[in-house]
mmCIF file of C-alpha atoms in Angstrom:
data_model
loop_
_atom_site.group_PDB
_atom_site.id
_atom_site.type_symbol
_atom_site.label_atom_id
_atom_site.label_comp_id
_atom_site.label_asym_id
_atom_site.label_seq_id
_atom_site.Cartn_x
_atom_site.Cartn_y
_atom_site.Cartn_z
ATOM 1 C CA MET A 1 -150.067 4.341 10.391
ATOM 2 C CA ARG A 2 -152.150 6.823 9.851
ATOM 3 C CA GLY A 3 -151.048 8.876 13.197
ATOM 4 C CA PHE A 4 -147.113 8.107 12.425
ATOM 5 C CA TRP A 5 -145.519 11.162 11.667
ATOM 6 C CA PRO A 6 -144.961 10.468 7.552
ATOM 7 C CA GLY A 7 -148.847 10.187 7.039
ATOM 8 C CA ILE A 8 -149.356 13.268 8.975
ATOM 9 C CA LEU A 9 -146.564 14.856 6.567
ATOM 10 C CA LEU A 10 -147.616 13.245 3.518
ATOM 11 C CA PRO A 11 -151.001 11.606 4.033
ATOM 12 C CA SER A 12 -151.787 10.804 0.224
ATOM 13 C CA TRP A 13 -148.396 8.719 0.274
ATOM 14 C CA ARG A 14 -148.825 4.966 -0.389
ATOM 15 C CA ALA A 15 -147.273 2.259 1.929
ATOM 16 C CA PRO A 16 -143.991 1.494 -0.305
ATOM 17 C CA TRP A 17 -143.049 5.657 -0.291
ATOM 18 C CA ARG A 18 -144.178 5.698 3.292
ATOM 19 C CA VAL A 19 -141.531 2.980 4.112
ATOM 20 C CA LEU A 20 -138.563 5.231 2.484
ATOM 21 C CA ALA A 21 -139.403 8.256 3.813
ATOM 22 C CA LEU A 22 -139.191 6.680 7.435
ATOM 23 C CA ILE A 23 -135.935 5.361 6.115
ATOM 24 C CA LEU A 24 -134.164 8.491 4.863
ATOM 25 C CA ILE A 25 -135.852 11.886 6.020
ATOM 26 C CA PRO A 26 -134.361 11.699 9.348
ATOM 27 C CA LEU A 27 -131.054 10.768 7.354
ATOM 28 C CA ILE A 28 -131.472 13.068 5.854
ATOM 29 C CA LEU A 29 -132.602 15.954 8.233
ATOM 30 C CA GLN A 30 -129.331 15.050 10.316
ATOM 31 C CA ALA A 31 -127.211 15.445 7.688
ATOM 32 C CA LEU A 32 -127.991 18.576 6.136
ATOM 33 C CA PRO A 33 -127.302 20.804 9.737
ATOM 34 C CA LEU A 34 -124.030 19.153 10.037
ATOM 35 C CA SER A 35 -123.131 19.973 6.450
ATOM 36 C CA ARG A 36 -124.208 23.558 6.992
ATOM 37 C CA ALA A 37 -122.186 23.646 10.065
ATOM 38 C CA SER A 38 -119.371 22.293 8.333
ATOM 39 C CA ALA A 39 -119.206 24.602 5.233
ATOM 40 C CA ALA A 40 -120.208 27.743 7.382
ATOM 41 C CA ASP A 41 -117.638 27.670 10.510
ATOM 42 C CA PRO A 42 -115.375 30.467 9.746
ATOM 43 C CA PHE A 43 -111.612 29.958 9.631
ATOM 44 C CA TYR A 44 -111.164 31.594 13.536
ATOM 45 C CA LYS A 45 -113.433 29.646 14.691
ATOM 46 C CA GLY A 46 -111.759 27.895 18.246
ATOM 47 C CA LYS A 47 -108.589 28.955 17.143
ATOM 48 C CA THR A 48 -106.129 31.235 19.322
ATOM 49 C CA ILE A 49 -104.060 34.517 17.632
ATOM 50 C CA THR A 50 -101.037 35.247 19.150
ATOM 51 C CA LEU A 51 -100.328 39.168 19.039
ATOM 52 C CA ILE A 52 -96.384 39.842 20.037
ATOM 53 C CA ALA A 53 -96.060 43.091 21.443
ATOM 54 C CA GLY A 54 -92.380 44.636 20.518
ATOM 55 C CA PHE A 55 -91.966 46.421 23.446
ATOM 56 C CA GLY A 56 -92.132 45.653 27.286
ATOM 57 C CA ALA A 57 -95.111 45.149 29.888
ATOM 58 C CA GLY A 58 -96.472 48.826 31.007
ATOM 59 C CA GLY A 59 -95.632 51.123 28.249
ATOM 60 C CA GLY A 60 -97.424 52.187 25.080
ATOM 61 C CA ILE A 61 -97.082 49.596 22.552
ATOM 62 C CA ASP A 62 -97.809 46.714 25.410
ATOM 63 C CA SER A 63 -100.748 48.397 26.558
ATOM 64 C CA THR A 64 -102.235 49.082 23.463
ATOM 65 C CA ALA A 65 -101.719 45.224 22.430
ATOM 66 C CA ARG A 66 -103.883 45.009 25.390
ATOM 67 C CA VAL A 67 -106.684 47.119 24.189
ATOM 68 C CA MET A 68 -107.260 44.939 20.830
ATOM 69 C CA GLN A 69 -106.193 41.460 22.582
ATOM 70 C CA ARG A 70 -109.777 42.598 24.265
ATOM 71 C CA HIS A 71 -111.664 43.742 21.450
ATOM 72 C CA LEU A 72 -110.267 42.630 18.073
ATOM 73 C CA TRP A 73 -111.594 38.837 18.549
ATOM 74 C CA ARG A 74 -115.585 40.469 19.064
ATOM 75 C CA PHE A 75 -114.879 41.568 15.327
ATOM 76 C CA LEU A 76 -113.250 38.152 13.498
ATOM 77 C CA PRO A 77 -115.781 35.732 12.580
ATOM 78 C CA GLY A 78 -115.522 32.837 14.872
ATOM 79 C CA TRP A 79 -114.352 34.881 17.395
ATOM 80 C CA PRO A 80 -111.192 33.569 18.140
ATOM 81 C CA GLU A 81 -109.207 33.534 21.629
ATOM 82 C CA ILE A 82 -106.158 36.051 21.829
ATOM 83 C CA ILE A 83 -102.868 35.684 24.102
ATOM 84 C CA ILE A 84 -100.256 38.555 23.555
ATOM 85 C CA GLN A 85 -96.603 37.645 23.729
ATOM 86 C CA SER A 86 -94.070 40.094 24.783
ATOM 87 C CA MET A 87 -90.732 40.214 22.510
ATOM 88 C CA GLU A 88 -88.963 43.622 23.207
ATOM 89 C CA GLY A 89 -86.113 44.833 22.036
ATOM 90 C CA ALA A 90 -84.311 47.310 19.602
ATOM 91 C CA GLY A 91 -87.185 49.186 19.501
ATOM 92 C CA GLY A 92 -89.453 46.553 17.791
ATOM 93 C CA VAL A 93 -86.468 45.242 15.418
ATOM 94 C CA VAL A 94 -86.195 42.121 17.213
ATOM 95 C CA ALA A 95 -90.343 41.477 17.095
ATOM 96 C CA ALA A 96 -90.150 42.076 13.321
ATOM 97 C CA ASN A 97 -87.347 39.823 12.330
ATOM 98 C CA TYR A 98 -89.270 37.174 14.492
ATOM 99 C CA LEU A 99 -92.210 37.888 12.282
ATOM 100 C CA GLU A 100 -90.606 37.845 8.788
ATOM 101 C CA LYS A 101 -88.452 34.742 9.741
ATOM 102 C CA ARG A 102 -89.894 32.446 12.171
ATOM 103 C CA VAL A 103 -93.883 32.796 12.175
ATOM 104 C CA PRO A 104 -95.982 30.885 9.547
ATOM 105 C CA PRO A 105 -98.335 33.183 7.318
ATOM 106 C CA ASP A 106 -101.572 31.446 8.467
ATOM 107 C CA GLY A 107 -103.006 34.722 10.220
ATOM 108 C CA LEU A 108 -102.628 33.382 14.179
ATOM 109 C CA THR A 109 -99.542 35.432 14.482
ATOM 110 C CA LEU A 110 -99.861 39.405 14.329
ATOM 111 C CA ALA A 111 -97.918 41.642 15.820
ATOM 112 C CA LEU A 112 -97.298 45.157 17.329
ATOM 113 C CA PRO A 113 -93.588 45.504 16.917
ATOM 114 C CA GLY A 114 -93.938 49.374 17.787
ATOM 115 C CA ARG A 115 -93.405 52.835 15.488
ATOM 116 C CA SER A 116 -90.110 52.647 14.221
ATOM 117 C CA TRP A 117 -89.300 49.436 13.518
ATOM 118 C CA PHE A 118 -90.307 49.952 9.733
ATOM 119 C CA VAL A 119 -88.020 53.063 9.484
ATOM 120 C CA GLU A 120 -85.388 50.789 10.681
ATOM 121 C CA GLY A 121 -85.837 48.237 7.822
ATOM 122 C CA LEU A 122 -86.331 50.893 5.213
ATOM 123 C CA VAL A 123 -82.266 52.210 5.986
ATOM 124 C CA LYS A 124 -81.210 48.976 6.896
ATOM 125 C CA SER A 125 -79.904 49.195 10.191
ATOM 126 C CA PRO A 126 -77.612 47.474 11.527
ATOM 127 C CA GLY A 127 -79.593 44.025 13.070
ATOM 128 C CA VAL A 128 -82.561 43.912 10.296
ATOM 129 C CA THR A 129 -83.109 41.039 8.581
ATOM 130 C CA PHE A 130 -86.805 41.929 7.422
ATOM 131 C CA ASP A 131 -87.894 43.672 4.621
ATOM 132 C CA PRO A 132 -90.687 46.014 5.576
ATOM 133 C CA THR A 133 -92.552 46.288 2.481
ATOM 134 C CA ARG A 134 -93.321 42.273 2.682
ATOM 135 C CA PHE A 135 -95.427 42.529 5.842
ATOM 136 C CA SER A 136 -98.939 41.508 5.867
ATOM 137 C CA PHE A 137 -100.656 44.953 6.846
ATOM 138 C CA ILE A 138 -103.923 44.914 8.391
ATOM 139 C CA GLY A 139 -104.318 48.501 9.620
ATOM 140 C CA SER A 140 -103.247 51.263 11.840
ATOM 141 C CA SER A 141 -105.088 53.190 14.656
ATOM 142 C CA GLY A 142 -102.293 55.540 15.971
ATOM 143 C CA VAL A 143 -102.037 58.139 12.832
ATOM 144 C CA THR A 144 -101.989 62.002 15.065
ATOM 145 C CA PRO A 145 -100.570 64.654 13.542
ATOM 146 C CA ALA A 146 -97.143 66.337 14.938
ATOM 147 C CA PHE A 147 -96.806 70.240 15.740
ATOM 148 C CA LEU A 148 -93.939 72.544 15.850
ATOM 149 C CA PHE A 149 -95.404 74.705 19.182
ATOM 150 C CA VAL A 150 -93.274 77.460 20.860
ATOM 151 C CA ARG A 151 -94.058 79.789 24.050
ATOM 152 C CA ALA A 152 -96.171 82.374 23.572
ATOM 153 C CA ASP A 153 -93.967 84.688 24.941
ATOM 154 C CA SER A 154 -91.553 83.856 22.903
ATOM 155 C CA GLY A 155 -92.532 87.198 20.867
ATOM 156 C CA ILE A 156 -92.908 84.509 18.220
ATOM 157 C CA LYS A 157 -96.710 84.094 16.594
ATOM 158 C CA THR A 158 -96.277 82.561 13.118
ATOM 159 C CA PHE A 159 -94.024 80.808 11.165
ATOM 160 C CA GLU A 160 -93.088 84.013 9.488
ATOM 161 C CA ASP A 161 -91.988 85.182 12.342
ATOM 162 C CA LEU A 162 -90.099 82.408 13.549
ATOM 163 C CA LYS A 163 -88.412 82.544 9.841
ATOM 164 C CA ARG A 164 -87.090 86.441 10.750
ATOM 165 C CA SER A 165 -85.940 85.298 14.216
ATOM 166 C CA THR A 166 -82.456 86.669 14.534
ATOM 167 C CA LYS A 167 -80.974 83.692 17.008
ATOM 168 C CA PRO A 168 -82.263 80.048 17.100
ATOM 169 C CA LEU A 169 -84.975 78.678 19.293
ATOM 170 C CA PRO A 170 -83.613 76.124 21.731
ATOM 171 C CA LEU A 171 -86.147 73.506 21.164
ATOM 172 C CA ALA A 172 -86.422 70.141 23.968
ATOM 173 C CA ALA A 173 -85.731 67.127 22.055
ATOM 174 C CA ILE A 174 -85.720 63.710 23.337
ATOM 175 C CA ALA A 175 -82.994 61.754 21.334
ATOM 176 C CA ALA A 176 -80.707 62.544 18.572
ATOM 177 C CA GLY A 177 -82.552 59.760 16.109
ATOM 178 C CA THR A 178 -86.070 60.482 17.438
ATOM 179 C CA SER A 179 -88.397 62.935 15.400
ATOM 180 C CA THR A 180 -88.254 65.710 17.728
ATOM 181 C CA ALA A 181 -84.409 66.347 17.386
ATOM 182 C CA MET A 182 -84.503 65.016 13.824
ATOM 183 C CA VAL A 183 -87.057 67.479 12.294
ATOM 184 C CA PRO A 184 -85.843 70.842 14.014
ATOM 185 C CA ARG A 185 -82.234 69.574 12.663
ATOM 186 C CA LEU A 186 -84.311 69.674 8.864
ATOM 187 C CA LEU A 187 -85.483 72.636 9.669
ATOM 188 C CA ALA A 188 -82.191 74.065 10.843
ATOM 189 C CA GLN A 189 -80.679 72.735 7.022
ATOM 190 C CA ILE A 190 -83.274 74.467 5.293
ATOM 191 C CA GLY A 191 -82.215 78.111 6.410
ATOM 192 C CA ILE A 192 -84.860 77.901 9.518
ATOM 193 C CA PRO A 193 -83.329 79.264 13.227
ATOM 194 C CA VAL A 194 -83.971 76.526 15.659
ATOM 195 C CA GLU A 195 -81.544 74.304 17.421
ATOM 196 C CA ALA A 196 -82.514 70.582 18.646
ATOM 197 C CA VAL A 197 -81.684 70.475 22.801
ATOM 198 C CA LEU A 198 -81.023 66.961 23.442
ATOM 199 C CA GLY A 199 -81.320 64.669 26.284
ATOM 200 C CA TYR A 200 -85.071 65.050 28.101
ATOM 201 C CA GLY A 201 -85.618 61.717 27.488
ATOM 202 C CA SER A 202 -89.397 61.558 27.780
ATOM 203 C CA THR A 203 -91.742 63.924 26.191
ATOM 204 C CA ALA A 204 -93.108 64.422 29.936
ATOM 205 C CA ARG A 205 -89.835 66.195 30.199
ATOM 206 C CA MET A 206 -90.028 68.471 27.248
ATOM 207 C CA LEU A 207 -93.061 69.322 28.521
ATOM 208 C CA ILE A 208 -92.053 70.461 31.443
ATOM 209 C CA ALA A 209 -88.921 72.119 29.836
ATOM 210 C CA VAL A 210 -91.548 74.259 27.671
ATOM 211 C CA GLU A 211 -93.810 75.167 30.562
ATOM 212 C CA SER A 212 -90.660 76.431 33.082
ATOM 213 C CA GLY A 213 -89.388 78.458 30.079
ATOM 214 C CA GLU A 214 -86.240 76.094 29.794
ATOM 215 C CA ALA A 215 -86.691 75.662 26.231
ATOM 216 C CA THR A 216 -88.923 77.634 23.764
ATOM 217 C CA GLY A 217 -90.842 74.861 22.109
ATOM 218 C CA PHE A 218 -90.518 71.598 20.819
ATOM 219 C CA PHE A 219 -91.894 69.253 17.652
ATOM 220 C CA LEU A 220 -94.064 66.423 19.426
ATOM 221 C CA SER A 221 -97.221 64.022 17.984
ATOM 222 C CA GLU A 222 -100.989 65.495 19.681
ATOM 223 C CA ASP A 223 -101.221 62.344 21.135
ATOM 224 C CA SER A 224 -97.951 63.502 23.704
ATOM 225 C CA VAL A 225 -99.332 66.993 23.809
ATOM 226 C CA THR A 226 -102.900 66.377 24.585
ATOM 227 C CA ARG A 227 -101.555 65.110 28.064
ATOM 228 C CA ARG A 228 -100.666 68.845 28.744
ATOM 229 C CA ALA A 229 -103.494 70.073 26.843
ATOM 230 C CA ASP A 230 -103.768 72.898 29.822
ATOM 231 C CA LEU A 231 -100.379 74.299 28.273
ATOM 232 C CA GLN A 232 -102.176 75.509 25.124
ATOM 233 C CA ARG A 233 -105.552 76.208 26.657
ATOM 234 C CA LYS A 234 -104.024 78.240 29.134
ATOM 235 C CA GLY A 235 -102.072 80.508 26.244
ATOM 236 C CA VAL A 236 -98.876 78.898 27.447
ATOM 237 C CA ILE A 237 -97.763 77.106 24.152
ATOM 238 C CA ILE A 238 -98.983 78.445 20.033
ATOM 239 C CA PRO A 239 -98.454 76.050 17.224
ATOM 240 C CA LEU A 240 -96.677 77.054 13.897
ATOM 241 C CA LEU A 241 -96.770 74.323 12.102
ATOM 242 C CA GLN A 242 -98.443 71.055 11.518
ATOM 243 C CA THR A 243 -98.107 67.661 9.742
ATOM 244 C CA ARG A 244 -101.499 66.821 8.993
ATOM 245 C CA PRO A 245 -104.335 69.814 7.783
ATOM 246 C CA VAL A 246 -105.838 69.608 11.521
ATOM 247 C CA ILE A 247 -106.212 73.572 12.362
ATOM 248 C CA ALA A 248 -107.335 75.588 9.540
ATOM 249 C CA GLY A 249 -104.740 78.422 8.335
ATOM 250 C CA LEU A 250 -101.767 76.981 9.796
ATOM 251 C CA PRO A 251 -99.171 75.701 7.408
ATOM 252 C CA LEU A 252 -97.888 72.094 6.657
ATOM 253 C CA LEU A 253 -94.468 71.158 7.836
ATOM 254 C CA GLN A 254 -94.359 69.607 4.130
ATOM 255 C CA ASP A 255 -94.919 73.051 2.358
ATOM 256 C CA VAL A 256 -92.577 74.636 3.897
ATOM 257 C CA VAL A 257 -89.971 72.165 2.742
ATOM 258 C CA PRO A 258 -88.064 72.769 -0.508
ATOM 259 C CA PRO A 259 -87.999 70.004 -2.867
ATOM 260 C CA SER A 260 -84.801 68.846 -2.480
ATOM 261 C CA HIS A 261 -85.518 67.840 0.872
ATOM 262 C CA GLN A 262 -88.826 66.031 0.451
ATOM 263 C CA ASP A 263 -87.506 62.452 0.517
ATOM 264 C CA LEU A 264 -85.867 63.123 3.838
ATOM 265 C CA LEU A 265 -88.585 64.604 5.785
ATOM 266 C CA ALA A 266 -91.100 61.826 4.513
ATOM 267 C CA LEU A 267 -88.775 59.425 5.757
ATOM 268 C CA THR A 268 -88.284 61.525 9.103
ATOM 269 C CA ILE A 269 -91.755 61.904 9.919
ATOM 270 C CA ALA A 270 -92.704 58.611 8.654
ATOM 271 C CA LEU A 271 -93.313 57.325 12.261
ATOM 272 C CA ASP A 272 -95.983 60.005 12.843
ATOM 273 C CA SER A 273 -96.992 59.107 9.370
ATOM 274 C CA PHE A 274 -98.288 55.849 9.532
ATOM 275 C CA GLY A 275 -98.805 55.336 13.624
ATOM 276 C CA LEU A 276 -98.846 51.731 15.324
ATOM 277 C CA MET A 277 -99.191 49.246 12.705
ATOM 278 C CA LEU A 278 -100.990 46.282 13.559
ATOM 279 C CA VAL A 279 -99.028 43.471 11.002
ATOM 280 C CA GLY A 280 -98.789 39.692 10.521
ATOM 281 C CA PRO A 281 -95.832 37.504 8.447
ATOM 282 C CA PRO A 282 -95.674 38.006 4.826
ATOM 283 C CA GLY A 283 -98.081 35.908 2.757
ATOM 284 C CA ILE A 284 -101.418 35.388 4.791
ATOM 285 C CA PRO A 285 -103.932 34.032 2.318
ATOM 286 C CA ALA A 286 -106.299 36.643 1.130
ATOM 287 C CA GLU A 287 -109.846 34.851 3.104
ATOM 288 C CA GLN A 288 -107.666 35.709 6.499
ATOM 289 C CA MET A 289 -106.258 38.961 5.385
ATOM 290 C CA ALA A 290 -109.795 40.313 4.166
ATOM 291 C CA SER A 291 -111.467 39.739 7.589
ATOM 292 C CA LEU A 292 -108.452 40.798 10.144
ATOM 293 C CA ARG A 293 -108.664 43.927 7.613
ATOM 294 C CA GLU A 294 -111.867 44.275 8.159
ATOM 295 C CA ALA A 295 -112.242 43.387 11.553
ATOM 296 C CA PHE A 296 -109.641 45.706 12.844
ATOM 297 C CA MET A 297 -111.171 48.622 11.094
ATOM 298 C CA ALA A 298 -114.769 47.947 12.184
ATOM 299 C CA MET A 299 -112.567 48.273 15.880
ATOM 300 C CA THR A 300 -111.497 51.353 15.525
ATOM 301 C CA ASP A 301 -115.137 52.908 14.718
ATOM 302 C CA ASP A 302 -116.052 50.980 18.118
ATOM 303 C CA ARG A 303 -117.575 52.947 21.135
ATOM 304 C CA GLU A 304 -115.940 49.972 23.610
ATOM 305 C CA PHE A 305 -113.117 50.028 21.813
ATOM 306 C CA LEU A 306 -112.656 53.827 22.064
ATOM 307 C CA GLY A 307 -113.696 54.075 25.801
ATOM 308 C CA ASP A 308 -111.275 51.521 26.264
ATOM 309 C CA MET A 309 -108.364 53.420 24.446
ATOM 310 C CA ALA A 310 -109.253 56.531 26.281
ATOM 311 C CA ARG A 311 -109.075 54.973 29.392
ATOM 312 C CA ALA A 312 -105.676 53.388 29.471
ATOM 313 C CA ASP A 313 -104.905 57.098 28.556
ATOM 314 C CA LEU A 314 -103.718 56.255 24.660
ATOM 315 C CA SER A 315 -104.646 58.209 21.715
ATOM 316 C CA PRO A 316 -105.820 55.836 19.321
ATOM 317 C CA GLY A 317 -105.713 58.704 16.487
ATOM 318 C CA GLU A 318 -107.080 58.408 12.650
ATOM 319 C CA ALA A 319 -107.039 54.522 11.500
ATOM 320 C CA LEU A 320 -105.501 53.927 8.646
ATOM 321 C CA SER A 321 -106.855 50.751 6.368
ATOM 322 C CA GLY A 322 -104.191 47.776 5.377
ATOM 323 C CA GLU A 323 -104.744 48.414 1.506
ATOM 324 C CA THR A 324 -103.499 52.477 2.468
ATOM 325 C CA ILE A 325 -101.033 51.398 4.367
ATOM 326 C CA GLU A 326 -99.210 48.541 2.209
ATOM 327 C CA THR A 327 -99.403 51.103 -0.581
ATOM 328 C CA ALA A 328 -97.946 53.856 0.935
ATOM 329 C CA ILE A 329 -95.029 51.901 2.433
ATOM 330 C CA LYS A 330 -94.354 50.563 -1.046
ATOM 331 C CA ALA A 331 -94.266 54.203 -2.437
ATOM 332 C CA LEU A 332 -91.827 55.325 0.562
ATOM 333 C CA ALA A 333 -89.344 52.507 0.014
ATOM 334 C CA GLU A 334 -89.372 53.495 -3.933
ATOM 335 C CA ARG A 335 -88.299 56.906 -2.699
ATOM 336 C CA ILE A 336 -85.283 55.183 -0.539
ATOM 337 C CA THR A 337 -81.571 55.761 -1.977
ATOM 338 C CA PRO A 338 -78.461 54.767 -0.327
ATOM 339 C CA GLU A 339 -78.068 58.819 -0.633
ATOM 340 C CA LEU A 340 -80.980 59.458 1.606
ATOM 341 C CA ILE A 341 -79.842 57.124 3.775
ATOM 342 C CA ALA A 342 -76.848 58.576 4.717
ATOM 343 C CA HIS A 343 -78.780 62.052 4.873
ATOM 344 C CA TYR A 344 -81.120 60.428 7.430
ATOM 345 C CA ARG A 345 -78.667 58.834 9.225
ATOM 346 C CA ASP A 346 -76.214 62.342 9.344
ATOM 347 C CA LEU A 347 -79.660 64.074 10.541
ATOM 348 C CA GLY A 348 -80.024 61.520 13.064
ATOM 349 C CA GLY A 349 -76.566 61.679 14.785
ATOM 350 C CA ARG A 350 -75.290 58.383 13.429
ATOM 351 C CA LYS A 351 -72.728 57.712 11.464
ATOM 352 C CA GLU A 352 -72.408 56.064 8.179
ATOM 353 C CA ARG A 353 -72.326 52.521 8.250
#
């Protein structure tokens, strides 16, 4: 028996112990790896996450969702598969309604509804059935500053120059309910000589209008302006205001608006303040939320993800954690009053409902 493995392993054992070892040790060695693997298997192993895109194929929301599809799984324990489901309609409201009312809180269905859906929820727009404060916020990779730009040949070099202008400056805008129009209108309400000129339809057309001299300026997010970075590089346009402290010495929009209009401003620029958020339905378990939030933030700092975003002509901006978003959304919601909603709708050219 000394040539048998228990004898080699424990040469001093007596025969009864060797027989017992012969029976038990193989069973123990087989059972331990199974129990350890079972205990260590992460939740997402072997599972599939559905990622809902709130806009149609080919746009910025859908494109961002597909970049996330290629990268988020790499940072989740268990390496789940991720599939895309398109659910366009009402600027992301359809996707948000579905996410809150129809999706189980198991961490297997997430969404990128869009940029404006949560504001529509806060102001209780028609068709909204969700409460934006109840969602499970995972993170945002799309927070970029916005700027008020004017043509350099307008004779206006600073915001103080603009305040002294004797006639309103025409600022190109996409549509009444966008920040491109609502911020200029808010500035006009506090006595700044600007006016929103509607109907340009896209940021690309706004840029062309200012380049050609058809409009004097615009209010746009940085990621939209960088598509025509040559306009600033060549000195065609200059910035007068910013929403985040990016350019040293340039005034913040928030600092030039009086306290009486701060809540209205916060609601108006919320799209730029929160960016493109990845969210889940209310009530995702804490363990899954922790995994999703950690994975999201790791992804937004990943070189391959950032390279893919750049190749897709997408600007990720400054990442926000889910915890930060959750706190900020609830703080914004606490400032919402019927009077503020009425002012917001008026600013956007909507009738009170």
